[in-house]
mmCIF file of C-alpha atoms in Angstrom:
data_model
loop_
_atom_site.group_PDB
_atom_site.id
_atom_site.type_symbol
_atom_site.label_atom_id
_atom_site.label_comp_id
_atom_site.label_asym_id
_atom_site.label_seq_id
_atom_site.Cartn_x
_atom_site.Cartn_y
_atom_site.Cartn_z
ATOM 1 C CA UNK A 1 181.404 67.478 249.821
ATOM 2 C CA UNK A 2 184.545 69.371 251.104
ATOM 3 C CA UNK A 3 186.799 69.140 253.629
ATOM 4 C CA UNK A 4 188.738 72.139 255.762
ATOM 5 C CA UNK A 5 192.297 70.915 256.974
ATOM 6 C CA UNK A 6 194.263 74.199 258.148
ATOM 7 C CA UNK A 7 192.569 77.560 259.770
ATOM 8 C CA UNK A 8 189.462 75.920 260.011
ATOM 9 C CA UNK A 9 187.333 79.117 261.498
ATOM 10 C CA UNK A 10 189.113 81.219 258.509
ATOM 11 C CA UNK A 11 187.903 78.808 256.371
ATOM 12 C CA UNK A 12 184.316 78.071 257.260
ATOM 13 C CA UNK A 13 184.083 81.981 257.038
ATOM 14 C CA UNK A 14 185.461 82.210 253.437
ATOM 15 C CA UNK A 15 182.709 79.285 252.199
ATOM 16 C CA UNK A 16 179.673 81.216 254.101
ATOM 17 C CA UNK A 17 180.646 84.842 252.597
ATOM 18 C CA UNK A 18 180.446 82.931 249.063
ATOM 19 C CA UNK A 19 178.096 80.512 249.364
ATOM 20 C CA UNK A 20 175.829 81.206 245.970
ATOM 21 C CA UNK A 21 178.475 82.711 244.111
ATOM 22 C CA UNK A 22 179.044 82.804 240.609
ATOM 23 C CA UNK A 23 182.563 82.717 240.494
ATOM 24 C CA UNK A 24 185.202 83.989 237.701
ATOM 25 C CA UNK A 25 187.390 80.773 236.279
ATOM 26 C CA UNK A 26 191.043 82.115 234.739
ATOM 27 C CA UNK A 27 193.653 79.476 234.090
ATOM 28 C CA UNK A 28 197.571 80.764 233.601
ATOM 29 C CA UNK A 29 198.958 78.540 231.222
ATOM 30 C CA UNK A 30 202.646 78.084 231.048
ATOM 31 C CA UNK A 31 205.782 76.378 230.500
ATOM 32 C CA UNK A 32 209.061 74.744 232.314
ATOM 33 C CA UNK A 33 212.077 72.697 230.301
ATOM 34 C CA UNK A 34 212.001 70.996 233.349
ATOM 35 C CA UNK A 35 208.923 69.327 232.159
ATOM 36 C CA UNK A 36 211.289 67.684 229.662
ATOM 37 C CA UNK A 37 213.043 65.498 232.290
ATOM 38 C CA UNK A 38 212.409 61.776 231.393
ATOM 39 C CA UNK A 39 210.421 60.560 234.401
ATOM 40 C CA UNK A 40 209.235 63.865 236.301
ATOM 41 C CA UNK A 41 205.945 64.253 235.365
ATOM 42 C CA UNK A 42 203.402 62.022 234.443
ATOM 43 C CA UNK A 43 201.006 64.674 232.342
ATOM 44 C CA UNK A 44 201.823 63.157 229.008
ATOM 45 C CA UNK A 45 203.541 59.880 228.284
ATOM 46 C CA UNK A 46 207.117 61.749 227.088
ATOM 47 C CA UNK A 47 208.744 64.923 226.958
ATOM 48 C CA UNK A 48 207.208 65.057 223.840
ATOM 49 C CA UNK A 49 203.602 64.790 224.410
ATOM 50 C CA UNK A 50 204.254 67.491 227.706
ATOM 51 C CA UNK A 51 205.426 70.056 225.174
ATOM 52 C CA UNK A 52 201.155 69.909 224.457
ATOM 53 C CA UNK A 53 199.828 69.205 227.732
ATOM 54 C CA UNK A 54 198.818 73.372 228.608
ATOM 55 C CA UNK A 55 197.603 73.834 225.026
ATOM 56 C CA UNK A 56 195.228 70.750 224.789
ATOM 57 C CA UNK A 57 194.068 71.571 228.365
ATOM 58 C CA UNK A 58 192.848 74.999 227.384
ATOM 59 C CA UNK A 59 191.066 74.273 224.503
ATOM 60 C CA UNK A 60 189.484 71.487 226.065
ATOM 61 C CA UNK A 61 188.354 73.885 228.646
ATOM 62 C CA UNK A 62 187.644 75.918 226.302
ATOM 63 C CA UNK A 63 185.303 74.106 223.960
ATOM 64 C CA UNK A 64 184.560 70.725 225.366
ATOM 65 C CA UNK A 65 184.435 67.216 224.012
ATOM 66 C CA UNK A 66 183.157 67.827 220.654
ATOM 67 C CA UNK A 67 185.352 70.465 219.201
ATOM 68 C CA UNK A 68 188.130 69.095 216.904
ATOM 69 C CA UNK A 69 191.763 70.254 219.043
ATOM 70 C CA UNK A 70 194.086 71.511 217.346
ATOM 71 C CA UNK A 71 195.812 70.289 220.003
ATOM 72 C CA UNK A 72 194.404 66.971 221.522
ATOM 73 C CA UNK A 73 194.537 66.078 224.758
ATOM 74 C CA UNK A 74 198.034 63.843 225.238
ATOM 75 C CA UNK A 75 198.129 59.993 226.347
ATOM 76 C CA UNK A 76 198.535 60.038 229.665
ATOM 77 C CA UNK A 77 200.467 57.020 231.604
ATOM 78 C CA UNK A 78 197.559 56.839 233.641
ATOM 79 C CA UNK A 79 193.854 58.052 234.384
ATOM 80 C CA UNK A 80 192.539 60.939 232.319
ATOM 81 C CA UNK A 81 193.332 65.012 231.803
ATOM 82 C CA UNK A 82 192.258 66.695 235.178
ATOM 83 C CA UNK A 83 190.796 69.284 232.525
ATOM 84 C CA UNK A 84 187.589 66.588 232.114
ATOM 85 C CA UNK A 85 186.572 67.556 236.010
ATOM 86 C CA UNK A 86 187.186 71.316 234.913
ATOM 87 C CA UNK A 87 185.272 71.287 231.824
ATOM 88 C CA UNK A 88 182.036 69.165 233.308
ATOM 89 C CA UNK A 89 181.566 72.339 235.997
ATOM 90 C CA UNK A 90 182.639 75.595 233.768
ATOM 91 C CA UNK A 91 179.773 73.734 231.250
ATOM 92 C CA UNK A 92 177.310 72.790 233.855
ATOM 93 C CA UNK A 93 177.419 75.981 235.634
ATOM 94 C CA UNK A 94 177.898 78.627 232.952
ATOM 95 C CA UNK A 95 181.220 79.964 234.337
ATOM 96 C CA UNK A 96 183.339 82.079 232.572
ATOM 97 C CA UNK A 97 186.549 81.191 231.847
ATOM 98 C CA UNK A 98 189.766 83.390 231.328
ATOM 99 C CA UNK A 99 192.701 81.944 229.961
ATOM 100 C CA UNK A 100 196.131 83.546 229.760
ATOM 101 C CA UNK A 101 198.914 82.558 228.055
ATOM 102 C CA UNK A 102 202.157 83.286 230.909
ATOM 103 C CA UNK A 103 204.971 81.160 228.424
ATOM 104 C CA UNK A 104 204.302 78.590 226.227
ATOM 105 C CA UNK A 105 206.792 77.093 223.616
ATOM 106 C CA UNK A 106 203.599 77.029 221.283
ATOM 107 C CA UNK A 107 201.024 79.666 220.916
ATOM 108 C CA UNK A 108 197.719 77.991 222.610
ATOM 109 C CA UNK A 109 194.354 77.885 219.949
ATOM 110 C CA UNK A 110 192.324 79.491 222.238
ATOM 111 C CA UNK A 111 191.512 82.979 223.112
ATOM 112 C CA UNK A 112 194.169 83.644 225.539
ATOM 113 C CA UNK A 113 195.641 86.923 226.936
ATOM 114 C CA UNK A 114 199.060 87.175 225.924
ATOM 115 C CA UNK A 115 201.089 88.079 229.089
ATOM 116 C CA UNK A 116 204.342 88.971 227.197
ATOM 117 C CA UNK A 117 206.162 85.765 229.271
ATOM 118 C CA UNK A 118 208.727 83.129 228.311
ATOM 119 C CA UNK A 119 208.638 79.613 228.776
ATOM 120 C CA UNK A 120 211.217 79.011 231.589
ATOM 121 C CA UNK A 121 214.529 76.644 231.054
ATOM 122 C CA UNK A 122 215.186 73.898 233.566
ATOM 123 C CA UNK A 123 215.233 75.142 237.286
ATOM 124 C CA UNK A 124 218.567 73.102 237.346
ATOM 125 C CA UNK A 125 220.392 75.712 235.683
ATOM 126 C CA UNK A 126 219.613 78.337 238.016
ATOM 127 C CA UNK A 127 218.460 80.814 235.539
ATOM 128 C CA UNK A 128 215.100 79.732 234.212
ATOM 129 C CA UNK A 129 214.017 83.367 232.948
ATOM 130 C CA UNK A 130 214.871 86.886 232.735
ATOM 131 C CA UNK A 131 214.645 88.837 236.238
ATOM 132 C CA UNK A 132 213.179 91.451 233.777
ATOM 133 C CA UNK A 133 210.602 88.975 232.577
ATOM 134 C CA UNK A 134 209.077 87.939 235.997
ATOM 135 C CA UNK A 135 209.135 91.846 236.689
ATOM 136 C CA UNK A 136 207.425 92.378 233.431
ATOM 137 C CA UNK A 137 204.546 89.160 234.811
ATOM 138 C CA UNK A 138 204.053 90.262 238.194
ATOM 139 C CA UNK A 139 202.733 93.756 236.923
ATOM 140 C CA UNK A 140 200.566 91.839 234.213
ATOM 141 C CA UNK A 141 199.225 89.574 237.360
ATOM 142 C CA UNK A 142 198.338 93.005 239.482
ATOM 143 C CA UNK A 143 196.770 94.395 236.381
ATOM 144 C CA UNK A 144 194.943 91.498 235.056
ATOM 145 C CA UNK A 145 193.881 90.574 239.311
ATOM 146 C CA UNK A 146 192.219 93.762 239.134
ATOM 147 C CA UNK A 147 190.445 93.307 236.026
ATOM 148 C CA UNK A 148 188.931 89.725 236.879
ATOM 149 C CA UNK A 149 187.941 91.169 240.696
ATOM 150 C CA UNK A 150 186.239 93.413 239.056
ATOM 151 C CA UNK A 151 184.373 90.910 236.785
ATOM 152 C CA UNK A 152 183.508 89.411 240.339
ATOM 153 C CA UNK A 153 182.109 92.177 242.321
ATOM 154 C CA UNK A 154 180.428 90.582 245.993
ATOM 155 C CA UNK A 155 181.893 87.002 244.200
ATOM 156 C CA UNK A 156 185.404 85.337 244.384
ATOM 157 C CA UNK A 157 187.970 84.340 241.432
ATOM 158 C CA UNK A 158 189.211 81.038 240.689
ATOM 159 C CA UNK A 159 192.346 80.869 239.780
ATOM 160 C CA UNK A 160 194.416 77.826 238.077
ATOM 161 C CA UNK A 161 197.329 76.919 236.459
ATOM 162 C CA UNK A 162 198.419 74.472 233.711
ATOM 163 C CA UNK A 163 202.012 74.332 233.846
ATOM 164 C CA UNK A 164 203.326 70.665 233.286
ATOM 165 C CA UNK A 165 206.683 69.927 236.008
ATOM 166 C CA UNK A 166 205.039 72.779 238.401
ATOM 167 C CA UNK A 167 205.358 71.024 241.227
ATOM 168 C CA UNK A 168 209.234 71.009 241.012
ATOM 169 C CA UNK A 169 209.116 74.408 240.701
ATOM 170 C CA UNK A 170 207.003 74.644 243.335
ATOM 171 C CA UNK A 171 209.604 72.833 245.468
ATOM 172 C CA UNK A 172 212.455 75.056 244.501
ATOM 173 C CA UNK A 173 210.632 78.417 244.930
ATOM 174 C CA UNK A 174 209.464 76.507 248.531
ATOM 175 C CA UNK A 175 212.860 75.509 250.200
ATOM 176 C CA UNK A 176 214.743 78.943 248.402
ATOM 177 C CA UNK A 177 212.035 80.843 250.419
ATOM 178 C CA UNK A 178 213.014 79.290 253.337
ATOM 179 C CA UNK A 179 210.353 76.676 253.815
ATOM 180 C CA UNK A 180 210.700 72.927 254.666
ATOM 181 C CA UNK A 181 209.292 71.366 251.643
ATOM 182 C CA UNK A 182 211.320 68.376 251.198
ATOM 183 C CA UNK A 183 209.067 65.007 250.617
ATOM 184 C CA UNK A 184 205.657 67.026 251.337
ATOM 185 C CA UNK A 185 205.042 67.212 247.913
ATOM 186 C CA UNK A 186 202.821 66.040 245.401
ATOM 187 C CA UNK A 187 202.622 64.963 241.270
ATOM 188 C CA UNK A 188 200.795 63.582 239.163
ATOM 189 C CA UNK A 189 203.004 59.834 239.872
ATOM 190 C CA UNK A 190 201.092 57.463 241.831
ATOM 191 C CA UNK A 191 204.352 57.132 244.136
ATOM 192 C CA UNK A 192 205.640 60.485 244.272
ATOM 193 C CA UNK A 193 209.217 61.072 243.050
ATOM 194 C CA UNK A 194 211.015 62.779 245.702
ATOM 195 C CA UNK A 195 214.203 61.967 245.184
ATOM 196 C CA UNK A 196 214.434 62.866 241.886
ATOM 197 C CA UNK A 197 212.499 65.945 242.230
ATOM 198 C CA UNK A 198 215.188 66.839 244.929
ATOM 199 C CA UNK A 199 218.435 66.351 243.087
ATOM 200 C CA UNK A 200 216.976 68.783 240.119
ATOM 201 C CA UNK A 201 216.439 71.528 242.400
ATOM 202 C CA UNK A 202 219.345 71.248 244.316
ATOM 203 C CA UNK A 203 220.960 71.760 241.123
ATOM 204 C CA UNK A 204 219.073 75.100 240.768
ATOM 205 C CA UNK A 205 219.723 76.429 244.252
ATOM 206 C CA UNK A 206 223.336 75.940 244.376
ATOM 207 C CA UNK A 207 222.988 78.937 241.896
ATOM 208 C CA UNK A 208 220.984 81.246 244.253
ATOM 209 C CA UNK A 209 222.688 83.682 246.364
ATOM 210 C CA UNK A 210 220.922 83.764 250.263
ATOM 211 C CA UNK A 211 220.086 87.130 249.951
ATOM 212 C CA UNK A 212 217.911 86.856 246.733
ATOM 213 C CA UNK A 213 214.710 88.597 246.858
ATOM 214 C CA UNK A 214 211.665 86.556 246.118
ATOM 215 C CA UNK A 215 211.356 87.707 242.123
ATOM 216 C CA UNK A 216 215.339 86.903 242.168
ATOM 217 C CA UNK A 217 214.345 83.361 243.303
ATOM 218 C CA UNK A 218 211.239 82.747 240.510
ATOM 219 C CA UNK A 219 213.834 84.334 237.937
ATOM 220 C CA UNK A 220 216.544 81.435 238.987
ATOM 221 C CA UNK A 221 214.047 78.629 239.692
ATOM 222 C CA UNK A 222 210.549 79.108 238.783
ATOM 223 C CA UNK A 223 208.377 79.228 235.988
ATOM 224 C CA UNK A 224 205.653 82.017 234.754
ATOM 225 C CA UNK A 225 202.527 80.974 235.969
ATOM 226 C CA UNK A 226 203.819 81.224 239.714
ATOM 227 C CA UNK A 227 204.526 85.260 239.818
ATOM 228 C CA UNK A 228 201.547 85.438 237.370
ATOM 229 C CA UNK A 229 199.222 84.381 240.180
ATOM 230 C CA UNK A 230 200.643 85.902 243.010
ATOM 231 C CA UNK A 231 200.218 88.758 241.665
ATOM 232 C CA UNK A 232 197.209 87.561 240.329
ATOM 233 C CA UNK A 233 195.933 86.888 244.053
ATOM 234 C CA UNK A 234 197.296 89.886 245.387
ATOM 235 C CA UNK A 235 194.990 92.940 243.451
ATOM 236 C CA UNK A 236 191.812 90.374 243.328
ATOM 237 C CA UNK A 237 192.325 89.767 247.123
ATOM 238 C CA UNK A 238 191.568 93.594 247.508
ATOM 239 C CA UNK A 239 188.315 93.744 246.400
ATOM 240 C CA UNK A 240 187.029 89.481 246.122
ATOM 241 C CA UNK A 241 187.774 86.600 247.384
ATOM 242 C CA UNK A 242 190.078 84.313 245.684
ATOM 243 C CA UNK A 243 190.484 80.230 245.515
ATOM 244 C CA UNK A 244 193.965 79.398 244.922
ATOM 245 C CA UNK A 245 193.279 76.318 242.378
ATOM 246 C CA UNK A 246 195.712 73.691 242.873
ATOM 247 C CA UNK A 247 197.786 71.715 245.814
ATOM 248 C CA UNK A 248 201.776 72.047 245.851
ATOM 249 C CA UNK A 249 201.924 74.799 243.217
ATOM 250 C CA UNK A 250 199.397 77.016 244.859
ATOM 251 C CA UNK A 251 200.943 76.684 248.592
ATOM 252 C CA UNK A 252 203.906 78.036 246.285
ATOM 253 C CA UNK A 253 202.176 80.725 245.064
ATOM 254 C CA UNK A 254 200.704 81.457 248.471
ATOM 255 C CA UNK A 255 204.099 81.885 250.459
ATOM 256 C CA UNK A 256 205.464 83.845 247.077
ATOM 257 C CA UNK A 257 202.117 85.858 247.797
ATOM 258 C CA UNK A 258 203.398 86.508 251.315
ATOM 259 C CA UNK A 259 207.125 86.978 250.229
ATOM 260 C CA UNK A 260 206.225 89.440 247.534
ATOM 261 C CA UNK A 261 203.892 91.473 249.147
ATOM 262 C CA UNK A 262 206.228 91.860 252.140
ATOM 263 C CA UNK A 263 209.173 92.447 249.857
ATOM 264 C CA UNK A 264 207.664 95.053 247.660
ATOM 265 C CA UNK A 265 205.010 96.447 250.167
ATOM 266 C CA UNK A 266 201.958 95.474 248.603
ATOM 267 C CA UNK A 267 198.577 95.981 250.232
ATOM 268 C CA UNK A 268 196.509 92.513 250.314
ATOM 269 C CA UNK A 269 193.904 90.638 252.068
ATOM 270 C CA UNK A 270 195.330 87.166 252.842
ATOM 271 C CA UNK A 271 191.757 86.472 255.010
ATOM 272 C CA UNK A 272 190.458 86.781 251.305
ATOM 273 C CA UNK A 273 192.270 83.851 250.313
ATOM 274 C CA UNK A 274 192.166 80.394 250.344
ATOM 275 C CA UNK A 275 193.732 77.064 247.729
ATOM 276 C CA UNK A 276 191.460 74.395 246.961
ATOM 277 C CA UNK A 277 192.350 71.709 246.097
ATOM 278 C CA UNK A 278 191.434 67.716 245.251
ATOM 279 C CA UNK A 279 191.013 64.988 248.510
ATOM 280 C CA UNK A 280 193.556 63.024 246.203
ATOM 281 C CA UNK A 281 196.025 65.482 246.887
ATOM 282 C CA UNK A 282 195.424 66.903 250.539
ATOM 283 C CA UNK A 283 195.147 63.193 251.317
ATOM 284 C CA UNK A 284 197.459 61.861 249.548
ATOM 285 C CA UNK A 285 199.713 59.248 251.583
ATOM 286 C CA UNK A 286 203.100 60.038 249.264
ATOM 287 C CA UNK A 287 203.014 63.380 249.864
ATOM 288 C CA UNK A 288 202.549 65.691 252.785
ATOM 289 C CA UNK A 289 200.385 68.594 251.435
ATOM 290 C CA UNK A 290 198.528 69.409 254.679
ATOM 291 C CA UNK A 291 202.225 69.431 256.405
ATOM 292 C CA UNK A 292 203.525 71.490 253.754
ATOM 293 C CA UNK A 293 200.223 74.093 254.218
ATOM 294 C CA UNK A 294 201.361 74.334 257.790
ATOM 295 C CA UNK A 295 204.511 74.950 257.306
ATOM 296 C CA UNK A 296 204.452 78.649 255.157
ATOM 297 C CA UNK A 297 204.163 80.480 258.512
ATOM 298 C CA UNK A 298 208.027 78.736 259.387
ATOM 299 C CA UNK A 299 209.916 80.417 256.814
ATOM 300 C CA UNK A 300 213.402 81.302 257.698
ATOM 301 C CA UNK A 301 213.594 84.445 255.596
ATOM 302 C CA UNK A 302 209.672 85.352 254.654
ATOM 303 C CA UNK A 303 207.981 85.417 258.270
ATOM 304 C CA UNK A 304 204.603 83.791 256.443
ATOM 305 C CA UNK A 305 201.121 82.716 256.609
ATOM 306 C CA UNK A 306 199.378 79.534 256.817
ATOM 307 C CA UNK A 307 196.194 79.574 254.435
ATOM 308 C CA UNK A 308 192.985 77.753 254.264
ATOM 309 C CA UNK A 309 193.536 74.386 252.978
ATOM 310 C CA UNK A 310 189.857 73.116 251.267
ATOM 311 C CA UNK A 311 189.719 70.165 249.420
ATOM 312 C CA UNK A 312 186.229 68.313 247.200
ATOM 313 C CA UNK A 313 185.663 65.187 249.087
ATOM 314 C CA UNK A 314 184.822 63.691 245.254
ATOM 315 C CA UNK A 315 185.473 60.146 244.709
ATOM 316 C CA UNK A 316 185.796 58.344 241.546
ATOM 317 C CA UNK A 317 186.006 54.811 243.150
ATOM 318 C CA UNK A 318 182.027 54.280 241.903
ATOM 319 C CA UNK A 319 183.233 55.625 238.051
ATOM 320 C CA UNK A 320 182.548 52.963 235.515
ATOM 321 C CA UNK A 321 185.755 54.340 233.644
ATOM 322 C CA UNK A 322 188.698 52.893 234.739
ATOM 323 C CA UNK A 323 190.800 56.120 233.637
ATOM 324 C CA UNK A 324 188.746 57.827 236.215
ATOM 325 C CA UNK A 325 189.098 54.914 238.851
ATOM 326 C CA UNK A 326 193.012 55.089 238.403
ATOM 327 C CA UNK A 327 192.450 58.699 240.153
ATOM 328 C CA UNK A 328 191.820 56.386 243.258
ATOM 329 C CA UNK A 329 195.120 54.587 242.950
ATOM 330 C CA UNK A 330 197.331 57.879 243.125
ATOM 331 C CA UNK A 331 197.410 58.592 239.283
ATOM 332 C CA UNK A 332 196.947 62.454 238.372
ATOM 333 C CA UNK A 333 195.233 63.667 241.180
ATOM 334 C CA UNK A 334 194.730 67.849 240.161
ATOM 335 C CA UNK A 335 195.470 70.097 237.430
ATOM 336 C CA UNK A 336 193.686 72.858 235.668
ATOM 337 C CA UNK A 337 191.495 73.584 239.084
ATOM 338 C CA UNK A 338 189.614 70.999 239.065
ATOM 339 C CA UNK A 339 189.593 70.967 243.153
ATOM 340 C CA UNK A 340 188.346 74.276 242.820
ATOM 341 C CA UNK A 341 185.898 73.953 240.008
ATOM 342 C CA UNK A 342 184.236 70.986 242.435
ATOM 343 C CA UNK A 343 184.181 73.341 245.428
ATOM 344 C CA UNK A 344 182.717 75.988 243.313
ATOM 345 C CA UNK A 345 179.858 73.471 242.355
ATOM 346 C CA UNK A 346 179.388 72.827 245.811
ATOM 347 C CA UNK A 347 179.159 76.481 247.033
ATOM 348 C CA UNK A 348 176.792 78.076 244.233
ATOM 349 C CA UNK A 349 174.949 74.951 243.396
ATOM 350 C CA UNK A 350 175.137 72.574 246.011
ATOM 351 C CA UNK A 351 176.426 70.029 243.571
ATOM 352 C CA UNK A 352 176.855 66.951 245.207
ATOM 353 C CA UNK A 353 178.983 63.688 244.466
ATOM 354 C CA UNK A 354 176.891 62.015 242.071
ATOM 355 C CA UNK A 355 176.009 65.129 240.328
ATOM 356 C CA UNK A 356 179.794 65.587 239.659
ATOM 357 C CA UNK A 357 180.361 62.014 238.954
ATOM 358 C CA UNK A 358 177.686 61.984 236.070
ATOM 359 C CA UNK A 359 178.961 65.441 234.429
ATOM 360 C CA UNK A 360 182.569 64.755 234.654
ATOM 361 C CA UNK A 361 181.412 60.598 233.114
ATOM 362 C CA UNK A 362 179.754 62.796 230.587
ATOM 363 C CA UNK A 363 182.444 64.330 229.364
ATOM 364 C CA UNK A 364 184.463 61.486 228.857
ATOM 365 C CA UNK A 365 181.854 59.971 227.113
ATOM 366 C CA UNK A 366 181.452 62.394 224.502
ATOM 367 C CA UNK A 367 185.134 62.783 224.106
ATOM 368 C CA UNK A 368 185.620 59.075 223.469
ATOM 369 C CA UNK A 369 182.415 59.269 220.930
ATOM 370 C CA UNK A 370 184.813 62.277 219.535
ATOM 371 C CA UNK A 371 188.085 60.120 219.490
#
């Protein structure tokens, strides 16, 4: 039911030490005016509708199917929310779930931590938020990576993001650390849109000086949720391991990991560590997400590391829904860490394919009863 692509022997050893585990779920919710960009994203129909995609995602996770959103979950071009795949495994296994709000444009109506962020203007402007804001979120990651490892004790943490547009972000903070990210990697398009991912952030970097430090890069080009984590991932690695929930976002937060800890001399355990994502994603033929893992340690400025790449081998080509079949035809592919959640079935329950099939089916049922 999963797959190892990249430090295979790393990896295997990660999934034996946690085999059993009941992990910790915490989703960083957050926001990028990049999102707004007709045609970048397809999590939400318009810029509109993407304004809501983080909020409806975490009370779904949240509640489930039967609660009555506030904010429902938006019509998607394609397939349905990854927060259904989420949601079936939090439920089915009883996993708590942390959710923090790193900058929204709209306070979420769930119980979130408040992390004091901002959401972040478009990367192409080279100044998508305060350098004295991402300061301000890294400490809130090393505090609040501390407090979930130690809600974890002998287990790991999951940790996700719901930040609609990420993966443009993810490319900027990528190729201004002085990786080769260029066409390796993914959204939520079937065909993913390179080129006009591309043109955005060269917009932003022409606005970076080469010397800029790595919170100097998130502060011209990123968004919240990426300093969040990696700080996030840094404390937690000390003391549990950690599953970095997501596919081109989280290899971004993995070589900002690096980046920062090298920059700032913080003490982590990177053999702690791995990102988990979705087979639609680490296989998927528009994008080049196992080339991109492989990459990180190729950095020009940030001499980096090349994680654990683990992806669920689930398949919704069997799913009587066709907005789970469109999953198969490129549509969506990972959000909310729903790779994760699946490997975490795997590993403490030994959930298997149709046992995730029928939960995740489940949910949509009930939420279309709801609808």
């Amino acid at each position: 039911m999963i797959r190892i692509y990249t430090q295979i022997e790393q990896g295997k050893a990660w999934i034996a030490k946690y085999g059993g585990c009941l992990p910790v779920f915490a989703c960083v919710l957050g926001f990028t005016e990049t999102a707004l960009i007709p045609g970048i994203s397809a999590a939400g129909r318009t810029p509109a509708d993407r304004k809501y995609t983080a909020c409806a995602d975490a009370e779904f996770l949240y509640y489930g199917a039967e609660y009555q959103p506030q904010y429902p979950l938006p019509p998607l071009t394609a397939g349905a929310s990854p927060v259904l795949i989420s949601r079936a495994v939090v439920e089915g296994l009883k996993i708590p779930v942390r959710l923090f709000n790193g900058g929204l444009p709209l306070f979420p109506a769930v119980p979130a931590i408040d992390l004091g962020g901002a959401p972040a203007r478009c990367l192409s402007t080279g100044k998508a938020m305060e350098l004295a804001t991402v300061k301000h979120l890294l400490e809130q990651g090393l505090i609040w990576g501390d407090r979930l490892a130690a809600e974890a004790p002998q287990s790991y943490v999951i940790l996700s993001e719901c930040v609609v547009g990420g993966t443009t972000t993810a490319l900027a903070v990528l190729t201004a650390l002085g990786i080769d990210a260029t066409g390796k990697v993914n959204s939520s398009h079937p065909i993913c849109n390179h080129q006009q991912k591309w043109q955005v952030v060269q917009s932003g970097l022409q606005h970076i000086p080469d010397d800029a430090n790595p919170l100097q890069i998130v502060a011209a080009v990123g968004d919240p949720m990426q300093v969040v984590l990696a700080g996030m991932a840094i404390a937690a690695s000390r003391r549990c391991g950690v599953i970095l929930a997501g596919g081109t976002q989280m290899l971004a937060v993995y070589a900002l990991t690096t980046a920062i800890s090298q920059a700032h001399n913080l003490f982590w355990q990177p053999a702690q560590v791995i990102v988990g994502t979705t087979r639609w994603v680490a296989e998927d033929p528009t994008g080049k997400t196992v080339d991109l893992a492989l990459s990180l340690d190729k950095s020009r400025k940030h001499p980096g590391i090349v994680p654990p790449l683990i992806s669920t081998q689930l398949s919704f080509a069997n799913s009587r829904y066709p907005q789970l079949q469109a999953y198969e035809q490129g549509f969506v592919k990972e959000g909310v860490g729903a790779g994760a959640a699946c490997i975490a079935a795997y590993l403490y329950q030994n959930w298997q394919q149709s046992q995730l099939l029928a939960a995740i089916e489940d949910q949509l049922q009930r939420l279309n009863k709801e609808c």
